[in-house]
Amino acid sequence: MTEPSTRAASAHAAVRTSFTAGSTRPIAHRRKVLEQLLALLVEHDKELCAAITSDVGRHEAAAYVGDIFPCMAQVRLALESVEQWAKPQKIGVPFYLQPGKAELVPEPKGVVLIISPYNYPVTLLLSPLAAALAAGNCCVIKPSEHAPATNHLLASLVPRYLDPSVVRLLDGGVDVSKALLALRWCVRAPPAHPPARRGGACSRVVSGCNRGAPNSSGCVARVCLTSSPTNPR
């Protein structure tokens, strides 16, 4: 099997090349990838619910209501709002700069890393992905190794539905998380597990990723942590 560092570097290079080329900036492209993400969820909702049930013991109906439906809602919101979100906003200027004009222009961050926890393995992975794609970013996503059925299913679905030059999924354990976190990202979104029970190993790895902390590559990345309390079976 390929070394985690090699897999991580390959995925990172692929999405960075795509972002640098500017392919994700047009609104039409953003809408296209969001529609593909929604199609993945709609066409495979039953399989995803079954995988969630297998992983965390949640009833399939509860899995749909708590994990799949909220994710669909986030993707649909992004589809409805992406054009408005991307519009420049006029802002005022001081009187001494009149008759000058100014505007705030939303710009993509670049390449984004999303590492999800296990307890809501679909929505806590794909909802942040929808937001990142709507903003015109490229992403590498890593599902939790503690949700193996969902992990395996997403690993087969994501390359089928989403452009691999825009979204790459890497599966694996803590060694893969470490390899990914060592690379240069514009935004990192690792899970904020409590350091107990299932999420402990990964949580200790990412606990050093405080806002503004440089990674081993010397890059200061913006870090977004989501609260993910342990969900009992």
Short mmCIF file of N, CA, C and O in Angstrom, two decimals, residues 52-156:
data_model
loop_
_atom_site.label_atom_id
_atom_site.label_comp_id
_atom_site.label_asym_id
_atom_site.label_seq_id
_atom_site.Cartn_x
_atom_site.Cartn_y
_atom_site.Cartn_z
N ILE A 52 -24.58 4.19 8.31
CA ILE A 52 -24.56 4.91 9.59
C ILE A 52 -25.08 4.02 10.71
O ILE A 52 -24.51 3.98 11.81
N THR A 53 -26.15 3.29 10.43
CA THR A 53 -26.70 2.36 11.42
C THR A 53 -25.66 1.31 11.81
O THR A 53 -25.48 0.99 12.99
N SER A 54 -24.96 0.80 10.82
CA SER A 54 -23.92 -0.20 11.09
C SER A 54 -22.79 0.38 11.95
O SER A 54 -22.27 -0.30 12.83
N ASP A 55 -22.45 1.63 11.71
CA ASP A 55 -21.30 2.23 12.40
C ASP A 55 -21.61 2.70 13.81
O ASP A 55 -20.82 2.49 14.73
N VAL A 56 -22.75 3.37 14.01
CA VAL A 56 -23.02 4.00 15.31
C VAL A 56 -24.26 3.46 16.00
O VAL A 56 -24.61 3.93 17.09
N GLY A 57 -24.95 2.51 15.38
CA GLY A 57 -26.11 1.90 16.03
C GLY A 57 -27.35 2.76 16.04
O GLY A 57 -28.28 2.49 16.79
N ARG A 58 -27.39 3.76 15.19
CA ARG A 58 -28.55 4.65 15.13
C ARG A 58 -29.57 4.07 14.17
O ARG A 58 -29.21 3.56 13.11
N HIS A 59 -30.85 4.13 14.53
CA HIS A 59 -31.90 3.63 13.65
C HIS A 59 -31.83 4.36 12.31
O HIS A 59 -31.48 5.55 12.25
N GLU A 60 -32.18 3.66 11.23
CA GLU A 60 -32.07 4.26 9.90
C GLU A 60 -32.91 5.52 9.76
O GLU A 60 -32.50 6.47 9.08
N ALA A 61 -34.08 5.54 10.37
CA ALA A 61 -34.91 6.75 10.31
C ALA A 61 -34.22 7.92 11.02
O ALA A 61 -34.21 9.05 10.52
N ALA A 62 -33.62 7.62 12.17
CA ALA A 62 -32.90 8.66 12.91
C ALA A 62 -31.65 9.09 12.14
O ALA A 62 -31.27 10.27 12.17
N ALA A 63 -31.02 8.14 11.46
CA ALA A 63 -29.85 8.48 10.66
C ALA A 63 -30.23 9.44 9.53
O ALA A 63 -29.50 10.39 9.23
N TYR A 64 -31.39 9.21 8.92
CA TYR A 64 -31.83 10.10 7.84
C TYR A 64 -32.15 11.49 8.38
O TYR A 64 -31.69 12.50 7.83
N VAL A 65 -32.93 11.54 9.46
CA VAL A 65 -33.35 12.83 10.02
C VAL A 65 -32.17 13.61 10.60
O VAL A 65 -32.09 14.83 10.45
N GLY A 66 -31.24 12.90 11.26
CA GLY A 66 -30.17 13.59 11.94
C GLY A 66 -28.90 13.79 11.14
O GLY A 66 -28.06 14.62 11.50
N ASP A 67 -28.75 13.02 10.03
CA ASP A 67 -27.48 13.07 9.31
C ASP A 67 -27.66 13.39 7.82
O ASP A 67 -27.02 14.30 7.30
N ILE A 68 -28.53 12.66 7.15
CA ILE A 68 -28.66 12.82 5.70
C ILE A 68 -29.48 14.07 5.33
O ILE A 68 -29.05 14.89 4.52
N PHE A 69 -30.66 14.21 5.95
CA PHE A 69 -31.52 15.34 5.61
C PHE A 69 -30.86 16.70 5.89
O PHE A 69 -30.92 17.59 5.03
N PRO A 70 -30.21 16.91 7.05
CA PRO A 70 -29.54 18.19 7.27
C PRO A 70 -28.46 18.49 6.24
O PRO A 70 -28.27 19.63 5.84
N CYS A 71 -27.79 17.43 5.80
CA CYS A 71 -26.75 17.62 4.79
C CYS A 71 -27.35 18.03 3.46
O CYS A 71 -26.87 18.94 2.78
N MET A 72 -28.45 17.38 3.07
CA MET A 72 -29.16 17.77 1.85
C MET A 72 -29.60 19.23 1.92
O MET A 72 -29.50 19.98 0.94
N ALA A 73 -30.11 19.61 3.10
CA ALA A 73 -30.58 20.99 3.27
C ALA A 73 -29.44 21.98 3.10
O ALA A 73 -29.62 23.06 2.50
N GLN A 74 -28.26 21.65 3.61
CA GLN A 74 -27.11 22.53 3.47
C GLN A 74 -26.70 22.67 2.01
O GLN A 74 -26.36 23.76 1.54
N VAL A 75 -26.72 21.56 1.28
CA VAL A 75 -26.34 21.61 -0.13
C VAL A 75 -27.36 22.42 -0.93
O VAL A 75 -26.99 23.25 -1.78
N ARG A 76 -28.64 22.22 -0.64
CA ARG A 76 -29.68 22.99 -1.34
C ARG A 76 -29.57 24.48 -1.03
O ARG A 76 -29.75 25.33 -1.91
N LEU A 77 -29.28 24.81 0.22
CA LEU A 77 -29.09 26.22 0.59
C LEU A 77 -27.93 26.82 -0.19
O LEU A 77 -28.02 27.95 -0.69
N ALA A 78 -26.84 26.07 -0.30
CA ALA A 78 -25.69 26.56 -1.05
C ALA A 78 -26.03 26.77 -2.52
O ALA A 78 -25.62 27.77 -3.12
N LEU A 79 -26.80 25.84 -3.09
CA LEU A 79 -27.21 25.99 -4.49
C LEU A 79 -28.06 27.24 -4.69
O LEU A 79 -27.91 27.96 -5.69
N GLU A 80 -28.97 27.49 -3.76
CA GLU A 80 -29.86 28.65 -3.87
C GLU A 80 -29.12 29.97 -3.65
O GLU A 80 -29.50 30.99 -4.21
N SER A 81 -28.06 29.93 -2.85
CA SER A 81 -27.43 31.17 -2.37
C SER A 81 -26.08 31.48 -2.99
O SER A 81 -25.56 32.57 -2.77
N VAL A 82 -25.49 30.53 -3.73
CA VAL A 82 -24.10 30.70 -4.14
C VAL A 82 -23.88 31.97 -4.96
O VAL A 82 -22.88 32.68 -4.78
N GLU A 83 -24.82 32.29 -5.83
CA GLU A 83 -24.66 33.49 -6.65
C GLU A 83 -24.68 34.75 -5.79
O GLU A 83 -23.87 35.67 -5.98
N GLN A 84 -25.60 34.80 -4.83
CA GLN A 84 -25.69 35.95 -3.94
C GLN A 84 -24.45 36.06 -3.06
O GLN A 84 -23.93 37.15 -2.84
N TRP A 85 -23.98 34.92 -2.54
CA TRP A 85 -22.80 34.93 -1.68
C TRP A 85 -21.56 35.46 -2.41
O TRP A 85 -20.68 36.06 -1.80
N ALA A 86 -21.48 35.19 -3.71
CA ALA A 86 -20.29 35.55 -4.48
C ALA A 86 -20.32 36.99 -4.99
O ALA A 86 -19.31 37.47 -5.52
N LYS A 87 -21.45 37.69 -4.86
CA LYS A 87 -21.56 39.05 -5.39
C LYS A 87 -20.72 40.04 -4.56
O LYS A 87 -20.72 39.97 -3.33
N PRO A 88 -20.03 40.95 -5.22
CA PRO A 88 -19.34 42.02 -4.49
C PRO A 88 -20.35 42.87 -3.72
O PRO A 88 -21.47 43.09 -4.18
N GLN A 89 -19.93 43.35 -2.54
CA GLN A 89 -20.80 44.18 -1.71
C GLN A 89 -20.22 45.59 -1.63
O GLN A 89 -19.04 45.75 -1.31
N LYS A 90 -21.04 46.57 -1.93
CA LYS A 90 -20.58 47.95 -1.83
C LYS A 90 -20.41 48.34 -0.36
O LYS A 90 -21.25 48.00 0.46
N ILE A 91 -19.33 49.03 -0.08
CA ILE A 91 -19.09 49.51 1.28
C ILE A 91 -18.75 51.00 1.23
O ILE A 91 -18.27 51.51 0.22
N GLY A 92 -19.06 51.67 2.33
CA GLY A 92 -18.83 53.10 2.38
C GLY A 92 -17.35 53.44 2.51
O GLY A 92 -16.54 52.64 2.96
N VAL A 93 -17.01 54.65 2.09
CA VAL A 93 -15.63 55.14 2.23
C VAL A 93 -15.66 56.45 3.01
O VAL A 93 -16.68 57.16 3.02
N PRO A 94 -14.60 56.79 3.72
CA PRO A 94 -14.56 58.05 4.47
C PRO A 94 -14.75 59.25 3.55
O PRO A 94 -14.45 59.19 2.35
N PHE A 95 -15.24 60.36 4.12
CA PHE A 95 -15.55 61.53 3.30
C PHE A 95 -14.33 62.07 2.58
O PHE A 95 -14.42 62.59 1.47
N TYR A 96 -13.13 61.88 3.22
CA TYR A 96 -11.93 62.44 2.60
C TYR A 96 -11.44 61.61 1.42
O TYR A 96 -10.48 61.99 0.74
N LEU A 97 -12.08 60.45 1.17
CA LEU A 97 -11.75 59.65 -0.01
C LEU A 97 -12.80 59.79 -1.10
O LEU A 97 -12.71 59.13 -2.13
N GLN A 98 -13.83 60.61 -0.86
CA GLN A 98 -14.84 60.86 -1.87
C GLN A 98 -14.20 61.59 -3.05
O GLN A 98 -13.25 62.37 -2.87
N PRO A 99 -14.64 61.36 -4.28
CA PRO A 99 -15.78 60.52 -4.69
C PRO A 99 -15.38 59.06 -4.95
O PRO A 99 -15.97 58.40 -5.81
N GLY A 100 -14.37 58.58 -4.24
CA GLY A 100 -13.95 57.20 -4.42
C GLY A 100 -15.04 56.21 -4.03
O GLY A 100 -15.95 56.53 -3.27
N LYS A 101 -14.93 55.02 -4.55
CA LYS A 101 -15.88 53.94 -4.25
C LYS A 101 -15.10 52.71 -3.81
O LYS A 101 -13.94 52.52 -4.17
N ALA A 102 -15.76 51.87 -3.02
CA ALA A 102 -15.11 50.65 -2.53
C ALA A 102 -16.13 49.52 -2.51
O ALA A 102 -17.33 49.75 -2.38
N GLU A 103 -15.63 48.32 -2.64
CA GLU A 103 -16.50 47.14 -2.53
C GLU A 103 -15.72 45.98 -1.92
O GLU A 103 -14.49 45.92 -2.01
N LEU A 104 -16.47 45.11 -1.28
CA LEU A 104 -15.91 43.91 -0.68
C LEU A 104 -16.18 42.75 -1.63
O LEU A 104 -17.32 42.43 -1.93
N VAL A 105 -15.10 42.13 -2.11
CA VAL A 105 -15.22 41.06 -3.11
C VAL A 105 -14.89 39.71 -2.46
O VAL A 105 -13.75 39.48 -2.04
N PRO A 106 -15.88 38.82 -2.31
CA PRO A 106 -15.61 37.49 -1.74
C PRO A 106 -14.64 36.70 -2.62
O PRO A 106 -14.81 36.66 -3.84
N GLU A 107 -13.63 36.10 -2.02
CA GLU A 107 -12.65 35.32 -2.75
C GLU A 107 -12.51 33.94 -2.11
O GLU A 107 -12.57 33.82 -0.88
N PRO A 108 -12.29 32.90 -2.90
CA PRO A 108 -12.04 31.57 -2.32
C PRO A 108 -10.78 31.58 -1.47
O PRO A 108 -9.83 32.31 -1.76
N LYS A 109 -10.77 30.73 -0.43
CA LYS A 109 -9.57 30.59 0.39
C LYS A 109 -8.47 29.84 -0.34
O LYS A 109 -7.30 30.15 -0.21
N GLY A 110 -8.85 28.77 -1.07
CA GLY A 110 -7.85 27.98 -1.77
C GLY A 110 -8.09 26.49 -1.61
O GLY A 110 -9.09 25.96 -2.07
N VAL A 111 -7.16 25.81 -0.94
CA VAL A 111 -7.27 24.36 -0.72
C VAL A 111 -7.65 24.12 0.74
O VAL A 111 -7.05 24.67 1.66
N VAL A 112 -8.65 23.29 0.94
CA VAL A 112 -9.26 23.09 2.26
C VAL A 112 -9.17 21.61 2.64
O VAL A 112 -9.42 20.73 1.82
N LEU A 113 -8.81 21.37 3.90
CA LEU A 113 -8.78 20.00 4.45
C LEU A 113 -9.92 19.84 5.43
O LEU A 113 -10.08 20.65 6.34
N ILE A 114 -10.73 18.80 5.26
CA ILE A 114 -11.85 18.51 6.16
C ILE A 114 -11.68 17.09 6.69
O ILE A 114 -11.67 16.13 5.93
N ILE A 115 -11.54 16.96 8.02
CA ILE A 115 -11.46 15.67 8.68
C ILE A 115 -12.69 15.56 9.57
O ILE A 115 -12.90 16.40 10.45
N SER A 116 -13.50 14.52 9.35
CA SER A 116 -14.76 14.44 10.08
C SER A 116 -14.67 13.48 11.26
O SER A 116 -13.88 12.54 11.24
N PRO A 117 -15.51 13.69 12.28
CA PRO A 117 -15.64 12.74 13.38
C PRO A 117 -16.57 11.59 12.98
O PRO A 117 -17.12 11.59 11.88
N TYR A 118 -16.73 10.62 13.87
CA TYR A 118 -17.48 9.41 13.51
C TYR A 118 -18.96 9.49 13.83
O TYR A 118 -19.76 8.75 13.25
N ASN A 119 -19.38 10.36 14.77
CA ASN A 119 -20.74 10.21 15.29
C ASN A 119 -21.83 10.68 14.32
O ASN A 119 -22.94 10.15 14.34
N TYR A 120 -21.53 11.66 13.47
CA TYR A 120 -22.42 12.05 12.38
C TYR A 120 -21.56 12.04 11.12
O TYR A 120 -21.15 13.10 10.61
N PRO A 121 -21.24 10.87 10.61
CA PRO A 121 -20.16 10.73 9.63
C PRO A 121 -20.45 11.29 8.25
O PRO A 121 -19.52 11.47 7.47
N VAL A 122 -21.72 11.58 7.95
CA VAL A 122 -22.03 12.15 6.64
C VAL A 122 -22.13 13.67 6.72
O VAL A 122 -21.42 14.39 6.02
N THR A 123 -23.01 14.17 7.58
CA THR A 123 -23.24 15.61 7.59
C THR A 123 -22.03 16.41 8.07
O THR A 123 -21.79 17.52 7.61
N LEU A 124 -21.23 15.84 8.99
CA LEU A 124 -20.06 16.57 9.48
C LEU A 124 -18.88 16.48 8.52
O LEU A 124 -17.85 17.11 8.75
N LEU A 125 -19.05 15.71 7.45
CA LEU A 125 -18.05 15.68 6.38
C LEU A 125 -18.53 16.46 5.16
O LEU A 125 -17.80 17.30 4.63
N LEU A 126 -19.77 16.21 4.75
CA LEU A 126 -20.24 16.76 3.47
C LEU A 126 -20.88 18.14 3.60
O LEU A 126 -20.91 18.88 2.61
N SER A 127 -21.40 18.51 4.77
CA SER A 127 -21.92 19.88 4.93
C SER A 127 -20.80 20.92 4.85
O SER A 127 -20.92 21.91 4.12
N PRO A 128 -19.67 20.73 5.56
CA PRO A 128 -18.55 21.66 5.36
C PRO A 128 -18.02 21.64 3.93
O PRO A 128 -17.59 22.66 3.41
N LEU A 129 -18.07 20.46 3.31
CA LEU A 129 -17.64 20.38 1.91
C LEU A 129 -18.53 21.24 1.02
O LEU A 129 -18.03 21.95 0.14
N ALA A 130 -19.84 21.20 1.23
CA ALA A 130 -20.75 22.01 0.43
C ALA A 130 -20.42 23.50 0.56
O ALA A 130 -20.39 24.23 -0.44
N ALA A 131 -20.16 23.94 1.78
CA ALA A 131 -19.82 25.35 2.00
C ALA A 131 -18.52 25.72 1.30
O ALA A 131 -18.39 26.78 0.68
N ALA A 132 -17.53 24.83 1.40
CA ALA A 132 -16.23 25.10 0.78
C ALA A 132 -16.34 25.14 -0.74
O ALA A 132 -15.73 25.99 -1.40
N LEU A 133 -17.13 24.23 -1.32
CA LEU A 133 -17.31 24.22 -2.77
C LEU A 133 -18.08 25.44 -3.25
O LEU A 133 -17.77 26.02 -4.30
N ALA A 134 -19.09 25.85 -2.48
CA ALA A 134 -19.85 27.05 -2.85
C ALA A 134 -18.97 28.29 -2.86
O ALA A 134 -19.21 29.23 -3.62
N ALA A 135 -17.94 28.28 -2.02
CA ALA A 135 -17.02 29.41 -1.96
C ALA A 135 -15.94 29.35 -3.04
O ALA A 135 -15.10 30.25 -3.12
N GLY A 136 -15.92 28.27 -3.84
CA GLY A 136 -14.96 28.18 -4.92
C GLY A 136 -13.65 27.54 -4.55
O GLY A 136 -12.65 27.73 -5.26
N ASN A 137 -13.64 26.77 -3.47
CA ASN A 137 -12.41 26.12 -3.03
C ASN A 137 -12.28 24.71 -3.60
O ASN A 137 -13.24 24.14 -4.10
N CYS A 138 -11.09 24.15 -3.48
CA CYS A 138 -10.86 22.72 -3.72
C CYS A 138 -10.60 22.06 -2.38
O CYS A 138 -10.10 22.70 -1.45
N CYS A 139 -10.94 20.78 -2.25
CA CYS A 139 -10.93 20.15 -0.93
C CYS A 139 -10.35 18.74 -0.96
O CYS A 139 -10.50 18.01 -1.92
N VAL A 140 -9.70 18.40 0.15
CA VAL A 140 -9.38 17.02 0.48
C VAL A 140 -10.19 16.67 1.71
O VAL A 140 -10.16 17.42 2.70
N ILE A 141 -10.92 15.57 1.66
CA ILE A 141 -11.76 15.18 2.79
C ILE A 141 -11.32 13.82 3.32
O ILE A 141 -10.92 12.95 2.55
N LYS A 142 -11.40 13.66 4.63
CA LYS A 142 -11.04 12.39 5.25
C LYS A 142 -12.14 11.97 6.22
O LYS A 142 -12.33 12.60 7.26
N PRO A 143 -12.88 10.91 5.91
CA PRO A 143 -13.89 10.40 6.84
C PRO A 143 -13.21 9.76 8.06
O PRO A 143 -12.03 9.41 8.02
N SER A 144 -13.97 9.59 9.11
CA SER A 144 -13.44 8.96 10.31
C SER A 144 -13.23 7.47 10.09
O SER A 144 -14.10 6.77 9.57
N GLU A 145 -12.08 6.98 10.54
CA GLU A 145 -11.81 5.55 10.48
C GLU A 145 -12.67 4.77 11.46
O GLU A 145 -12.76 3.54 11.40
N HIS A 146 -13.34 5.48 12.41
CA HIS A 146 -14.21 4.82 13.39
C HIS A 146 -15.63 4.64 12.88
O HIS A 146 -16.50 4.18 13.63
N ALA A 147 -15.87 5.01 11.61
CA ALA A 147 -17.15 4.74 10.95
C ALA A 147 -16.83 4.00 9.65
O ALA A 147 -17.00 4.54 8.55
N PRO A 148 -16.36 2.75 9.75
CA PRO A 148 -15.80 2.06 8.58
C PRO A 148 -16.80 1.82 7.45
O PRO A 148 -16.43 1.90 6.28
N ALA A 149 -18.05 1.51 7.77
CA ALA A 149 -19.04 1.25 6.71
C ALA A 149 -19.32 2.52 5.91
O ALA A 149 -19.35 2.49 4.67
N THR A 150 -19.51 3.63 6.62
CA THR A 150 -19.74 4.91 5.94
C THR A 150 -18.49 5.34 5.17
O THR A 150 -18.57 5.83 4.04
N ASN A 151 -17.34 5.14 5.78
CA ASN A 151 -16.06 5.46 5.16
C ASN A 151 -15.92 4.72 3.83
O ASN A 151 -15.62 5.32 2.79
N HIS A 152 -16.17 3.42 3.86
CA HIS A 152 -16.02 2.60 2.65
C HIS A 152 -17.01 3.02 1.57
O HIS A 152 -16.66 3.10 0.38
N LEU A 153 -18.25 3.30 1.97
CA LEU A 153 -19.27 3.69 1.00
C LEU A 153 -18.91 5.03 0.36
O LEU A 153 -18.97 5.19 -0.87
N LEU A 154 -18.54 6.01 1.17
CA LEU A 154 -18.18 7.32 0.62
C LEU A 154 -16.94 7.23 -0.26
O LEU A 154 -16.84 7.94 -1.26
N ALA A 155 -16.01 6.37 0.10
CA ALA A 155 -14.79 6.21 -0.70
C ALA A 155 -15.11 5.70 -2.10
O ALA A 155 -14.39 6.00 -3.07
N SER A 156 -16.21 4.96 -2.23
CA SER A 156 -16.61 4.47 -3.55
C SER A 156 -17.49 5.48 -4.29
O SER A 156 -17.46 5.55 -5.53
#
